[in-house]
Protein backbone atom coordinates (compact mmCIF):
# COMPACT_ATOMS: atom_id res chain seq x y z
CA UNK A 1 0.00 0.00 0.00
CA UNK A 2 1.04 3.61 -0.46
CA UNK A 3 1.73 4.18 3.25
CA UNK A 4 4.18 1.28 3.35
CA UNK A 5 5.87 2.40 0.14
CA UNK A 6 6.31 5.90 1.51
CA UNK A 7 7.81 4.61 4.73
CA UNK A 8 10.22 2.34 2.90
CA UNK A 9 11.34 5.06 0.51
CA UNK A 10 11.81 7.76 3.13
CA UNK A 11 13.44 5.57 5.76
CA UNK A 12 15.05 2.66 4.03
CA UNK A 13 13.35 0.40 6.61
CA UNK A 14 10.18 -1.66 6.48
CA UNK A 15 9.70 -1.63 10.26
CA UNK A 16 8.81 1.62 12.01
CA UNK A 17 10.67 0.46 15.10
CA UNK A 18 13.95 -0.30 13.31
CA UNK A 19 17.17 1.66 13.81
CA UNK A 20 17.73 4.94 11.99
CA UNK A 21 20.53 7.04 10.64
CA UNK A 22 20.74 10.69 11.62
CA UNK A 23 18.54 13.29 9.96
CA UNK A 24 21.42 14.57 7.86
CA UNK A 25 22.20 11.12 6.47
CA UNK A 26 18.75 10.62 4.99
CA UNK A 27 17.05 11.92 1.84
CA UNK A 28 14.13 14.36 2.25
CA UNK A 29 11.78 13.03 4.92
CA UNK A 30 8.01 13.08 5.03
CA UNK A 31 6.58 13.26 8.54
CA UNK A 32 3.02 12.01 8.06
CA UNK A 33 2.50 10.77 11.63
CA UNK A 34 4.56 10.72 14.81
CA UNK A 35 5.76 7.16 14.18
CA UNK A 36 7.64 8.39 11.13
CA UNK A 37 10.14 9.55 13.76
CA UNK A 38 12.02 7.24 16.10
CA UNK A 39 12.41 7.69 19.82
CA UNK A 40 15.93 9.03 19.31
CA UNK A 41 14.79 11.48 16.65
CA UNK A 42 11.87 12.72 18.71
CA UNK A 43 14.25 13.25 21.64
CA UNK A 44 16.56 15.25 19.35
CA UNK A 45 13.71 17.42 18.06
CA UNK A 46 12.48 18.09 21.60
CA UNK A 47 15.96 19.06 22.77
CA UNK A 48 16.26 21.46 19.84
CA UNK A 49 12.79 22.85 20.60
CA UNK A 50 13.82 23.59 24.18
CA UNK A 51 16.99 25.31 22.97
CA UNK A 52 15.03 27.31 20.39
CA UNK A 53 12.62 28.47 23.07
CA UNK A 54 15.43 29.50 25.41
CA UNK A 55 17.78 30.94 22.77
CA UNK A 56 15.76 32.13 19.75
CA UNK A 57 18.48 34.50 18.51
CA UNK A 58 20.80 31.54 18.00
CA UNK A 59 18.49 30.32 15.20
CA UNK A 60 17.66 33.69 13.64
CA UNK A 61 19.19 32.86 10.25
CA UNK A 62 18.96 29.08 9.94
CA UNK A 63 16.14 29.37 7.36
CA UNK A 64 17.76 32.18 5.39
CA UNK A 65 16.50 32.06 1.77
CA UNK A 66 14.31 29.04 2.61
CA UNK A 67 10.60 28.91 1.78
CA UNK A 68 7.83 26.81 3.29
CA UNK A 69 4.62 26.33 1.31
CA UNK A 70 1.56 25.73 3.51
CA UNK A 71 -1.44 23.94 1.98
CA UNK A 72 -4.69 24.34 3.93
CA UNK A 73 -7.74 22.23 3.17
CA UNK A 74 -8.93 22.56 6.79
CA UNK A 75 -9.29 25.78 8.82
CA UNK A 76 -6.36 26.70 11.01
CA UNK A 77 -5.26 29.13 13.70
CA UNK A 78 -2.34 27.53 15.58
CA UNK A 79 -0.93 25.63 12.59
CA UNK A 80 -1.04 28.57 10.19
CA UNK A 81 0.29 31.21 12.57
CA UNK A 82 2.94 29.07 14.29
CA UNK A 83 4.50 27.83 11.04
CA UNK A 84 4.47 31.27 9.42
CA UNK A 85 5.84 33.04 12.49
CA UNK A 86 8.41 30.28 12.96
CA UNK A 87 9.78 30.60 9.45
CA UNK A 88 9.94 34.39 9.78
CA UNK A 89 11.73 34.17 13.13
CA UNK A 90 14.37 31.91 11.57
CA UNK A 91 14.98 34.17 8.58
CA UNK A 92 12.84 32.31 6.05
CA UNK A 93 9.42 32.82 4.53
CA UNK A 94 6.13 30.96 4.38
CA UNK A 95 3.39 30.99 1.75
CA UNK A 96 -0.24 30.30 2.67
CA UNK A 97 -2.02 28.43 -0.13
CA UNK A 98 -5.68 27.60 0.60
CA UNK A 99 -7.05 24.41 -0.92
CA UNK A 100 -10.65 25.29 -1.77
CA UNK A 101 -13.20 25.24 -4.58
CA UNK A 102 -11.10 27.67 -6.57
CA UNK A 103 -7.91 25.64 -6.17
CA UNK A 104 -8.87 22.02 -5.36
CA UNK A 105 -6.22 19.42 -4.63
CA UNK A 106 -6.01 16.51 -7.06
CA UNK A 107 -8.68 17.84 -9.44
CA UNK A 108 -7.13 19.96 -12.16
CA UNK A 109 -3.84 18.10 -11.78
CA UNK A 110 -2.79 15.07 -9.80
CA UNK A 111 -1.58 15.35 -6.23
CA UNK A 112 1.70 13.82 -7.40
CA UNK A 113 2.17 16.57 -9.98
CA UNK A 114 1.43 19.20 -7.33
CA UNK A 115 4.10 17.70 -5.07
CA UNK A 116 6.66 17.64 -7.85
CA UNK A 117 5.96 21.24 -8.87
CA UNK A 118 6.08 22.59 -5.32
CA UNK A 119 9.37 20.76 -4.78
CA UNK A 120 10.89 22.87 -7.57
CA UNK A 121 9.86 26.12 -5.88
CA UNK A 122 10.02 25.52 -2.15
CA UNK A 123 12.27 23.93 0.47
CA UNK A 124 9.50 22.20 2.42
CA UNK A 125 5.77 21.52 2.22
CA UNK A 126 3.34 21.61 5.14
CA UNK A 127 -0.14 20.28 4.36
CA UNK A 128 -3.28 20.27 6.52
CA UNK A 129 -5.65 17.99 4.62
CA UNK A 130 -8.86 16.01 5.03
CA UNK A 131 -7.65 12.61 3.88
CA UNK A 132 -4.59 10.64 5.00
CA UNK A 133 -4.15 9.20 1.50
CA UNK A 134 -3.65 12.69 0.09
CA UNK A 135 -0.80 13.51 2.47
CA UNK A 136 0.79 10.12 1.77
CA UNK A 137 0.58 10.70 -1.99
CA UNK A 138 2.02 14.19 -1.64
CA UNK A 139 4.91 12.87 0.44
CA UNK A 140 5.57 10.06 -2.02
CA UNK A 141 5.89 12.47 -4.95
CA UNK A 142 7.71 15.41 -3.35
CA UNK A 143 11.50 15.69 -3.37
CA UNK A 144 11.47 18.07 -0.37
CA UNK A 145 10.26 17.32 3.17
CA UNK A 146 6.50 17.08 3.61
CA UNK A 147 5.07 17.74 7.08
CA UNK A 148 1.57 16.68 8.02
CA UNK A 149 -0.13 19.65 9.66
CA UNK A 150 -3.15 17.43 10.44
CA UNK A 151 -5.26 14.89 8.59
CA UNK A 152 -7.88 12.33 9.61
CA UNK A 153 -5.25 9.87 10.88
CA UNK A 154 -2.46 11.79 12.61
CA UNK A 155 -1.26 15.12 14.02
CA UNK A 156 2.53 14.80 14.50
CA UNK A 157 3.19 18.51 15.01
CA UNK A 158 0.76 18.56 17.92
CA UNK A 159 2.51 15.53 19.41
CA UNK A 160 5.87 17.28 19.46
CA UNK A 161 4.36 20.32 21.15
CA UNK A 162 2.56 18.10 23.65
CA UNK A 163 5.70 16.19 24.56
CA UNK A 164 7.67 19.43 24.92
CA UNK A 165 4.97 20.66 27.32
CA UNK A 166 5.07 17.44 29.35
CA UNK A 167 8.85 17.65 29.62
CA UNK A 168 8.56 21.22 30.89
CA UNK A 169 6.10 20.06 33.54
CA UNK A 170 7.60 16.70 34.58
CA UNK A 171 11.13 16.56 33.19
CA UNK A 172 10.60 13.13 31.64
CA UNK A 173 8.18 11.16 29.50
CA UNK A 174 9.18 7.73 30.72
CA UNK A 175 6.80 6.13 33.17
CA UNK A 176 4.13 8.78 32.62
CA UNK A 177 0.49 7.73 32.82
CA UNK A 178 -1.82 9.65 30.47
CA UNK A 179 -5.59 9.40 30.08
CA UNK A 180 -7.46 10.54 26.97
CA UNK A 181 -11.24 10.84 27.33
CA UNK A 182 -13.92 11.46 24.73
CA UNK A 183 -13.84 10.99 20.97
CA UNK A 184 -11.16 8.36 20.45
CA UNK A 185 -11.72 8.03 16.69
CA UNK A 186 -9.48 10.99 16.35
CA UNK A 187 -6.17 11.96 14.76
CA UNK A 188 -4.85 13.26 18.08
CA UNK A 189 -5.84 10.09 19.95
CA UNK A 190 -4.15 7.91 17.36
CA UNK A 191 -0.89 9.85 17.47
CA UNK A 192 -0.96 9.99 21.28
CA UNK A 193 -1.21 6.20 21.31
CA UNK A 194 1.75 5.98 18.93
CA UNK A 195 3.69 8.53 21.00
CA UNK A 196 3.18 6.56 24.20
CA UNK A 197 4.41 3.33 22.64
CA UNK A 198 7.44 5.00 21.06
CA UNK A 199 8.50 7.15 24.01
CA UNK A 200 7.98 4.74 26.89
CA UNK A 201 4.88 6.00 28.64
CA UNK A 202 1.38 4.56 29.12
CA UNK A 203 -1.91 5.90 27.81
CA UNK A 204 -5.47 4.90 28.63
CA UNK A 205 -7.99 5.96 25.99
CA UNK A 206 -11.65 5.96 26.91
CA UNK A 207 -14.69 6.58 24.79
CA UNK A 208 -18.17 5.20 24.13
CA UNK A 209 -18.91 1.75 22.75
CA UNK A 210 -20.18 1.27 19.22
CA UNK A 211 -18.64 0.70 15.82
CA UNK A 212 -18.41 4.37 14.88
CA UNK A 213 -16.66 5.17 18.18
CA UNK A 214 -13.96 2.49 18.17
CA UNK A 215 -10.24 3.01 17.47
CA UNK A 216 -9.33 1.80 13.99
CA UNK A 217 -7.82 -1.67 13.94
CA UNK A 218 -4.90 -0.43 11.83
CA UNK A 219 -3.89 1.90 14.67
CA UNK A 220 -4.21 -0.85 17.27
CA UNK A 221 -2.06 -3.17 15.16
CA UNK A 222 0.61 -0.50 14.66
CA UNK A 223 0.69 0.37 18.37
CA UNK A 224 0.93 -3.30 19.33
CA UNK A 225 3.95 -3.59 17.06
CA UNK A 226 5.54 -0.45 18.53
CA UNK A 227 4.81 -1.63 22.07
CA UNK A 228 6.58 -4.95 21.46
CA UNK A 229 9.99 -3.25 21.32
CA UNK A 230 12.03 -3.42 24.56
CA UNK A 231 11.65 -0.21 26.54
CA UNK A 232 8.47 0.78 24.70
CA UNK A 233 5.35 2.20 26.29
CA UNK A 234 1.84 0.82 26.24
CA UNK A 235 -1.82 1.60 25.68
CA UNK A 236 -5.17 0.43 27.00
CA UNK A 237 -8.66 1.05 25.61
CA UNK A 238 -11.65 1.13 27.95
CA UNK A 239 -15.22 2.40 27.90
CA UNK A 240 -15.00 3.36 31.59
CA UNK A 241 -13.76 6.95 32.06
CA UNK A 242 -13.16 6.49 35.78
CA UNK A 243 -10.96 3.47 35.15
CA UNK A 244 -9.05 5.40 32.50
CA UNK A 245 -8.40 8.50 34.55
CA UNK A 246 -7.59 6.94 37.92
CA UNK A 247 -4.05 7.89 38.97
CA UNK A 248 -3.31 9.68 35.70
CA UNK A 249 -0.43 12.16 35.56
CA UNK A 250 -1.82 13.84 32.44
CA UNK A 251 -5.45 14.15 31.36
CA UNK A 252 -6.11 15.00 27.72
CA UNK A 253 -9.22 15.63 25.67
CA UNK A 254 -10.11 17.06 22.28
CA UNK A 255 -13.15 18.50 20.56
CA UNK A 256 -16.27 16.35 20.17
CA UNK A 257 -17.04 18.28 16.98
CA UNK A 258 -13.87 18.01 14.94
CA UNK A 259 -13.59 19.72 11.56
CA UNK A 260 -15.81 17.97 9.03
CA UNK A 261 -18.44 16.72 11.50
CA UNK A 262 -21.80 18.25 10.45
CA UNK A 263 -23.50 20.61 12.91
CA UNK A 264 -26.66 18.50 12.89
CA UNK A 265 -24.77 15.79 14.81
CA UNK A 266 -24.09 18.09 17.77
CA UNK A 267 -27.05 16.97 19.89
CA UNK A 268 -26.43 13.23 19.56
CA UNK A 269 -22.66 13.57 19.96
CA UNK A 270 -23.05 15.71 23.08
CA UNK A 271 -25.40 13.10 24.55
CA UNK A 272 -23.03 10.25 23.61
CA UNK A 273 -19.81 11.83 24.89
CA UNK A 274 -21.06 13.63 28.01
CA UNK A 275 -20.10 10.72 30.32
CA UNK A 276 -16.50 11.34 29.17
CA UNK A 277 -16.46 15.08 29.89
CA UNK A 278 -13.40 16.00 31.94
CA UNK A 279 -14.78 17.69 35.04
CA UNK A 280 -13.68 18.40 38.61
CA UNK A 281 -15.08 15.11 39.88
CA UNK A 282 -13.00 13.06 37.44
CA UNK A 283 -9.91 15.21 37.98
CA UNK A 284 -10.06 14.33 41.69
CA UNK A 285 -9.25 10.74 40.71
CA UNK A 286 -5.93 11.74 39.11
CA UNK A 287 -2.45 11.98 40.62
CA UNK A 288 -1.95 14.91 43.04
CA UNK A 289 0.38 16.73 40.63
CA UNK A 290 -1.59 15.92 37.47
CA UNK A 291 -2.24 18.45 34.77
CA UNK A 292 -4.78 18.93 31.99
CA UNK A 293 -4.17 19.23 28.25
CA UNK A 294 -6.32 20.08 25.23
CA UNK A 295 -4.85 20.76 21.79
CA UNK A 296 -7.51 23.46 21.17
CA UNK A 297 -9.89 24.75 20.02
CA UNK A 298 -11.86 23.91 23.15
CA UNK A 299 -15.58 24.13 23.92
CA UNK A 300 -16.24 24.82 27.59
CA UNK A 301 -19.16 22.74 28.82
CA UNK A 302 -18.47 20.09 26.19
CA UNK A 303 -15.29 17.96 26.29
CA UNK A 304 -14.25 19.69 29.52
CA UNK A 305 -15.77 22.09 32.00
CA UNK A 306 -14.62 25.70 32.28
CA UNK A 307 -13.36 24.99 35.80
CA UNK A 308 -10.91 22.42 34.41
CA UNK A 309 -9.57 24.21 31.34
CA UNK A 310 -9.35 27.56 33.15
CA UNK A 311 -8.17 26.04 36.41
CA UNK A 312 -4.71 25.72 37.97
CA UNK A 313 -3.98 22.29 36.46
CA UNK A 314 -4.47 23.46 32.87
CA UNK A 315 -1.44 23.85 30.58
CA UNK A 316 -3.37 24.32 27.33
CA UNK A 317 -1.77 27.65 26.43
CA UNK A 318 1.72 26.26 27.06
CA UNK A 319 0.76 23.55 24.56
CA UNK A 320 -0.37 26.16 22.07
CA UNK A 321 2.84 28.18 22.44
CA UNK A 322 4.98 25.09 22.04
CA UNK A 323 3.53 24.44 18.60
CA UNK A 324 5.78 27.30 17.54
CA UNK A 325 8.98 25.99 19.13
CA UNK A 326 8.47 22.32 18.31
CA UNK A 327 7.69 23.01 14.65
CA UNK A 328 10.68 25.32 14.33
CA UNK A 329 12.82 22.49 15.68
CA UNK A 330 11.33 20.02 13.21
CA UNK A 331 12.02 22.40 10.34
CA UNK A 332 15.62 22.84 11.52
CA UNK A 333 16.06 19.06 11.46
CA UNK A 334 14.35 18.47 8.12
CA UNK A 335 15.19 21.39 5.84
CA UNK A 336 18.61 21.30 4.23
Coordinates of C-alpha atoms in Angstrom, one line a residue:
X1 CA 0.0 0.0 0.0
X2 CA 1.0 3.6 -0.5
X3 CA 1.7 4.2 3.2
X4 CA 4.2 1.3 3.3
X5 CA 5.9 2.4 0.1
X6 CA 6.3 5.9 1.5
X7 CA 7.8 4.6 4.7
X8 CA 10.2 2.3 2.9
X9 CA 11.3 5.1 0.5
X10 CA 11.8 7.8 3.1
X11 CA 13.4 5.6 5.8
X12 CA 15.1 2.7 4.0
X13 CA 13.4 0.4 6.6
X14 CA 10.2 -1.7 6.5
X15 CA 9.7 -1.6 10.3
X16 CA 8.8 1.6 12.0
X17 CA 10.7 0.5 15.1
X18 CA 14.0 -0.3 13.3
X19 CA 17.2 1.7 13.8
X20 CA 17.7 4.9 12.0
X21 CA 20.5 7.0 10.6
X22 CA 20.7 10.7 11.6
X23 CA 18.5 13.3 10.0
X24 CA 21.4 14.6 7.9
X25 CA 22.2 11.1 6.5
X26 CA 18.8 10.6 5.0
X27 CA 17.1 11.9 1.8
X28 CA 14.1 14.4 2.3
X29 CA 11.8 13.0 4.9
X30 CA 8.0 13.1 5.0
X31 CA 6.6 13.3 8.5
X32 CA 3.0 12.0 8.1
X33 CA 2.5 10.8 11.6
X34 CA 4.6 10.7 14.8
X35 CA 5.8 7.2 14.2
X36 CA 7.6 8.4 11.1
X37 CA 10.1 9.5 13.8
X38 CA 12.0 7.2 16.1
X39 CA 12.4 7.7 19.8
X40 CA 15.9 9.0 19.3
X41 CA 14.8 11.5 16.6
X42 CA 11.9 12.7 18.7
X43 CA 14.2 13.2 21.6
X44 CA 16.6 15.2 19.3
X45 CA 13.7 17.4 18.1
X46 CA 12.5 18.1 21.6
X47 CA 16.0 19.1 22.8
X48 CA 16.3 21.5 19.8
X49 CA 12.8 22.8 20.6
X50 CA 13.8 23.6 24.2
X51 CA 17.0 25.3 23.0
X52 CA 15.0 27.3 20.4
X53 CA 12.6 28.5 23.1
X54 CA 15.4 29.5 25.4
X55 CA 17.8 30.9 22.8
X56 CA 15.8 32.1 19.8
X57 CA 18.5 34.5 18.5
X58 CA 20.8 31.5 18.0
X59 CA 18.5 30.3 15.2
X60 CA 17.7 33.7 13.6
X61 CA 19.2 32.9 10.2
X62 CA 19.0 29.1 9.9
X63 CA 16.1 29.4 7.4
X64 CA 17.8 32.2 5.4
X65 CA 16.5 32.1 1.8
X66 CA 14.3 29.0 2.6
X67 CA 10.6 28.9 1.8
X68 CA 7.8 26.8 3.3
X69 CA 4.6 26.3 1.3
X70 CA 1.6 25.7 3.5
X71 CA -1.4 23.9 2.0
X72 CA -4.7 24.3 3.9
X73 CA -7.7 22.2 3.2
X74 CA -8.9 22.6 6.8
X75 CA -9.3 25.8 8.8
X76 CA -6.4 26.7 11.0
X77 CA -5.3 29.1 13.7
X78 CA -2.3 27.5 15.6
X79 CA -0.9 25.6 12.6
X80 CA -1.0 28.6 10.2
X81 CA 0.3 31.2 12.6
X82 CA 2.9 29.1 14.3
X83 CA 4.5 27.8 11.0
X84 CA 4.5 31.3 9.4
X85 CA 5.8 33.0 12.5
X86 CA 8.4 30.3 13.0
X87 CA 9.8 30.6 9.5
X88 CA 9.9 34.4 9.8
X89 CA 11.7 34.2 13.1
X90 CA 14.4 31.9 11.6
X91 CA 15.0 34.2 8.6
X92 CA 12.8 32.3 6.1
X93 CA 9.4 32.8 4.5
X94 CA 6.1 31.0 4.4
X95 CA 3.4 31.0 1.7
X96 CA -0.2 30.3 2.7
X97 CA -2.0 28.4 -0.1
X98 CA -5.7 27.6 0.6
X99 CA -7.1 24.4 -0.9
X100 CA -10.7 25.3 -1.8
X101 CA -13.2 25.2 -4.6
X102 CA -11.1 27.7 -6.6
X103 CA -7.9 25.6 -6.2
X104 CA -8.9 22.0 -5.4
X105 CA -6.2 19.4 -4.6
X106 CA -6.0 16.5 -7.1
X107 CA -8.7 17.8 -9.4
X108 CA -7.1 20.0 -12.2
X109 CA -3.8 18.1 -11.8
X110 CA -2.8 15.1 -9.8
X111 CA -1.6 15.4 -6.2
X112 CA 1.7 13.8 -7.4
X113 CA 2.2 16.6 -10.0
X114 CA 1.4 19.2 -7.3
X115 CA 4.1 17.7 -5.1
X116 CA 6.7 17.6 -7.8
X117 CA 6.0 21.2 -8.9
X118 CA 6.1 22.6 -5.3
X119 CA 9.4 20.8 -4.8
X120 CA 10.9 22.9 -7.6
X121 CA 9.9 26.1 -5.9
X122 CA 10.0 25.5 -2.1
X123 CA 12.3 23.9 0.5
X124 CA 9.5 22.2 2.4
X125 CA 5.8 21.5 2.2
X126 CA 3.3 21.6 5.1
X127 CA -0.1 20.3 4.4
X128 CA -3.3 20.3 6.5
X129 CA -5.7 18.0 4.6
X130 CA -8.9 16.0 5.0
X131 CA -7.7 12.6 3.9
X132 CA -4.6 10.6 5.0
X133 CA -4.2 9.2 1.5
X134 CA -3.6 12.7 0.1
X135 CA -0.8 13.5 2.5
X136 CA 0.8 10.1 1.8
X137 CA 0.6 10.7 -2.0
X138 CA 2.0 14.2 -1.6
X139 CA 4.9 12.9 0.4
X140 CA 5.6 10.1 -2.0
X141 CA 5.9 12.5 -4.9
X142 CA 7.7 15.4 -3.3
X143 CA 11.5 15.7 -3.4
X144 CA 11.5 18.1 -0.4
X145 CA 10.3 17.3 3.2
X146 CA 6.5 17.1 3.6
X147 CA 5.1 17.7 7.1
X148 CA 1.6 16.7 8.0
X149 CA -0.1 19.6 9.7
X150 CA -3.2 17.4 10.4
X151 CA -5.3 14.9 8.6
X152 CA -7.9 12.3 9.6
X153 CA -5.3 9.9 10.9
X154 CA -2.5 11.8 12.6
X155 CA -1.3 15.1 14.0
X156 CA 2.5 14.8 14.5
X157 CA 3.2 18.5 15.0
X158 CA 0.8 18.6 17.9
X159 CA 2.5 15.5 19.4
X160 CA 5.9 17.3 19.5
X161 CA 4.4 20.3 21.2
X162 CA 2.6 18.1 23.7
X163 CA 5.7 16.2 24.6
X164 CA 7.7 19.4 24.9
X165 CA 5.0 20.7 27.3
X166 CA 5.1 17.4 29.4
X167 CA 8.8 17.7 29.6
X168 CA 8.6 21.2 30.9
X169 CA 6.1 20.1 33.5
X170 CA 7.6 16.7 34.6
X171 CA 11.1 16.6 33.2
X172 CA 10.6 13.1 31.6
X173 CA 8.2 11.2 29.5
X174 CA 9.2 7.7 30.7
X175 CA 6.8 6.1 33.2
X176 CA 4.1 8.8 32.6
X177 CA 0.5 7.7 32.8
X178 CA -1.8 9.6 30.5
X179 CA -5.6 9.4 30.1
X180 CA -7.5 10.5 27.0
X181 CA -11.2 10.8 27.3
X182 CA -13.9 11.5 24.7
X183 CA -13.8 11.0 21.0
X184 CA -11.2 8.4 20.5
X185 CA -11.7 8.0 16.7
X186 CA -9.5 11.0 16.3
X187 CA -6.2 12.0 14.8
X188 CA -4.9 13.3 18.1
X189 CA -5.8 10.1 19.9
X190 CA -4.1 7.9 17.4
X191 CA -0.9 9.9 17.5
X192 CA -1.0 10.0 21.3
X193 CA -1.2 6.2 21.3
X194 CA 1.7 6.0 18.9
X195 CA 3.7 8.5 21.0
X196 CA 3.2 6.6 24.2
X197 CA 4.4 3.3 22.6
X198 CA 7.4 5.0 21.1
X199 CA 8.5 7.2 24.0
X200 CA 8.0 4.7 26.9
X201 CA 4.9 6.0 28.6
X202 CA 1.4 4.6 29.1
X203 CA -1.9 5.9 27.8
X204 CA -5.5 4.9 28.6
X205 CA -8.0 6.0 26.0
X206 CA -11.6 6.0 26.9
X207 CA -14.7 6.6 24.8
X208 CA -18.2 5.2 24.1
X209 CA -18.9 1.8 22.7
X210 CA -20.2 1.3 19.2
X211 CA -18.6 0.7 15.8
X212 CA -18.4 4.4 14.9
X213 CA -16.7 5.2 18.2
X214 CA -14.0 2.5 18.2
X215 CA -10.2 3.0 17.5
X216 CA -9.3 1.8 14.0
X217 CA -7.8 -1.7 13.9
X218 CA -4.9 -0.4 11.8
X219 CA -3.9 1.9 14.7
X220 CA -4.2 -0.9 17.3
X221 CA -2.1 -3.2 15.2
X222 CA 0.6 -0.5 14.7
X223 CA 0.7 0.4 18.4
X224 CA 0.9 -3.3 19.3
X225 CA 4.0 -3.6 17.1
X226 CA 5.5 -0.5 18.5
X227 CA 4.8 -1.6 22.1
X228 CA 6.6 -4.9 21.5
X229 CA 10.0 -3.3 21.3
X230 CA 12.0 -3.4 24.6
X231 CA 11.6 -0.2 26.5
X232 CA 8.5 0.8 24.7
X233 CA 5.4 2.2 26.3
X234 CA 1.8 0.8 26.2
X235 CA -1.8 1.6 25.7
X236 CA -5.2 0.4 27.0
X237 CA -8.7 1.0 25.6
X238 CA -11.7 1.1 27.9
X239 CA -15.2 2.4 27.9
X240 CA -15.0 3.4 31.6
X241 CA -13.8 6.9 32.1
X242 CA -13.2 6.5 35.8
X243 CA -11.0 3.5 35.1
X244 CA -9.1 5.4 32.5
X245 CA -8.4 8.5 34.5
X246 CA -7.6 6.9 37.9
X247 CA -4.1 7.9 39.0
X248 CA -3.3 9.7 35.7
X249 CA -0.4 12.2 35.6
X250 CA -1.8 13.8 32.4
X251 CA -5.4 14.1 31.4
X252 CA -6.1 15.0 27.7
X253 CA -9.2 15.6 25.7
X254 CA -10.1 17.1 22.3
X255 CA -13.2 18.5 20.6
X256 CA -16.3 16.3 20.2
X257 CA -17.0 18.3 17.0
X258 CA -13.9 18.0 14.9
X259 CA -13.6 19.7 11.6
X260 CA -15.8 18.0 9.0
X261 CA -18.4 16.7 11.5
X262 CA -21.8 18.2 10.4
X263 CA -23.5 20.6 12.9
X264 CA -26.7 18.5 12.9
X265 CA -24.8 15.8 14.8
X266 CA -24.1 18.1 17.8
X267 CA -27.0 17.0 19.9
X268 CA -26.4 13.2 19.6
X269 CA -22.7 13.6 20.0
X270 CA -23.1 15.7 23.1
X271 CA -25.4 13.1 24.6
X272 CA -23.0 10.3 23.6
X273 CA -19.8 11.8 24.9
X274 CA -21.1 13.6 28.0
X275 CA -20.1 10.7 30.3
X276 CA -16.5 11.3 29.2
X277 CA -16.5 15.1 29.9
X278 CA -13.4 16.0 31.9
X279 CA -14.8 17.7 35.0
X280 CA -13.7 18.4 38.6
X281 CA -15.1 15.1 39.9
X282 CA -13.0 13.1 37.4
X283 CA -9.9 15.2 38.0
X284 CA -10.1 14.3 41.7
X285 CA -9.3 10.7 40.7
X286 CA -5.9 11.7 39.1
X287 CA -2.5 12.0 40.6
X288 CA -1.9 14.9 43.0
X289 CA 0.4 16.7 40.6
X290 CA -1.6 15.9 37.5
X291 CA -2.2 18.5 34.8
X292 CA -4.8 18.9 32.0
X293 CA -4.2 19.2 28.2
X294 CA -6.3 20.1 25.2
X295 CA -4.9 20.8 21.8
X296 CA -7.5 23.5 21.2
X297 CA -9.9 24.7 20.0
X298 CA -11.9 23.9 23.1
X299 CA -15.6 24.1 23.9
X300 CA -16.2 24.8 27.6
X301 CA -19.2 22.7 28.8
X302 CA -18.5 20.1 26.2
X303 CA -15.3 18.0 26.3
X304 CA -14.3 19.7 29.5
X305 CA -15.8 22.1 32.0
X306 CA -14.6 25.7 32.3
X307 CA -13.4 25.0 35.8
X308 CA -10.9 22.4 34.4
X309 CA -9.6 24.2 31.3
X310 CA -9.3 27.6 33.1
X311 CA -8.2 26.0 36.4
X312 CA -4.7 25.7 38.0
X313 CA -4.0 22.3 36.5
X314 CA -4.5 23.5 32.9
X315 CA -1.4 23.8 30.6
X316 CA -3.4 24.3 27.3
X317 CA -1.8 27.6 26.4
X318 CA 1.7 26.3 27.1
X319 CA 0.8 23.5 24.6
X320 CA -0.4 26.2 22.1
X321 CA 2.8 28.2 22.4
X322 CA 5.0 25.1 22.0
X323 CA 3.5 24.4 18.6
X324 CA 5.8 27.3 17.5
X325 CA 9.0 26.0 19.1
X326 CA 8.5 22.3 18.3
X327 CA 7.7 23.0 14.7
X328 CA 10.7 25.3 14.3
X329 CA 12.8 22.5 15.7
X330 CA 11.3 20.0 13.2
X331 CA 12.0 22.4 10.3
X332 CA 15.6 22.8 11.5
X333 CA 16.1 19.1 11.5
X334 CA 14.4 18.5 8.1
X335 CA 15.2 21.4 5.8
X336 CA 18.6 21.3 4.2

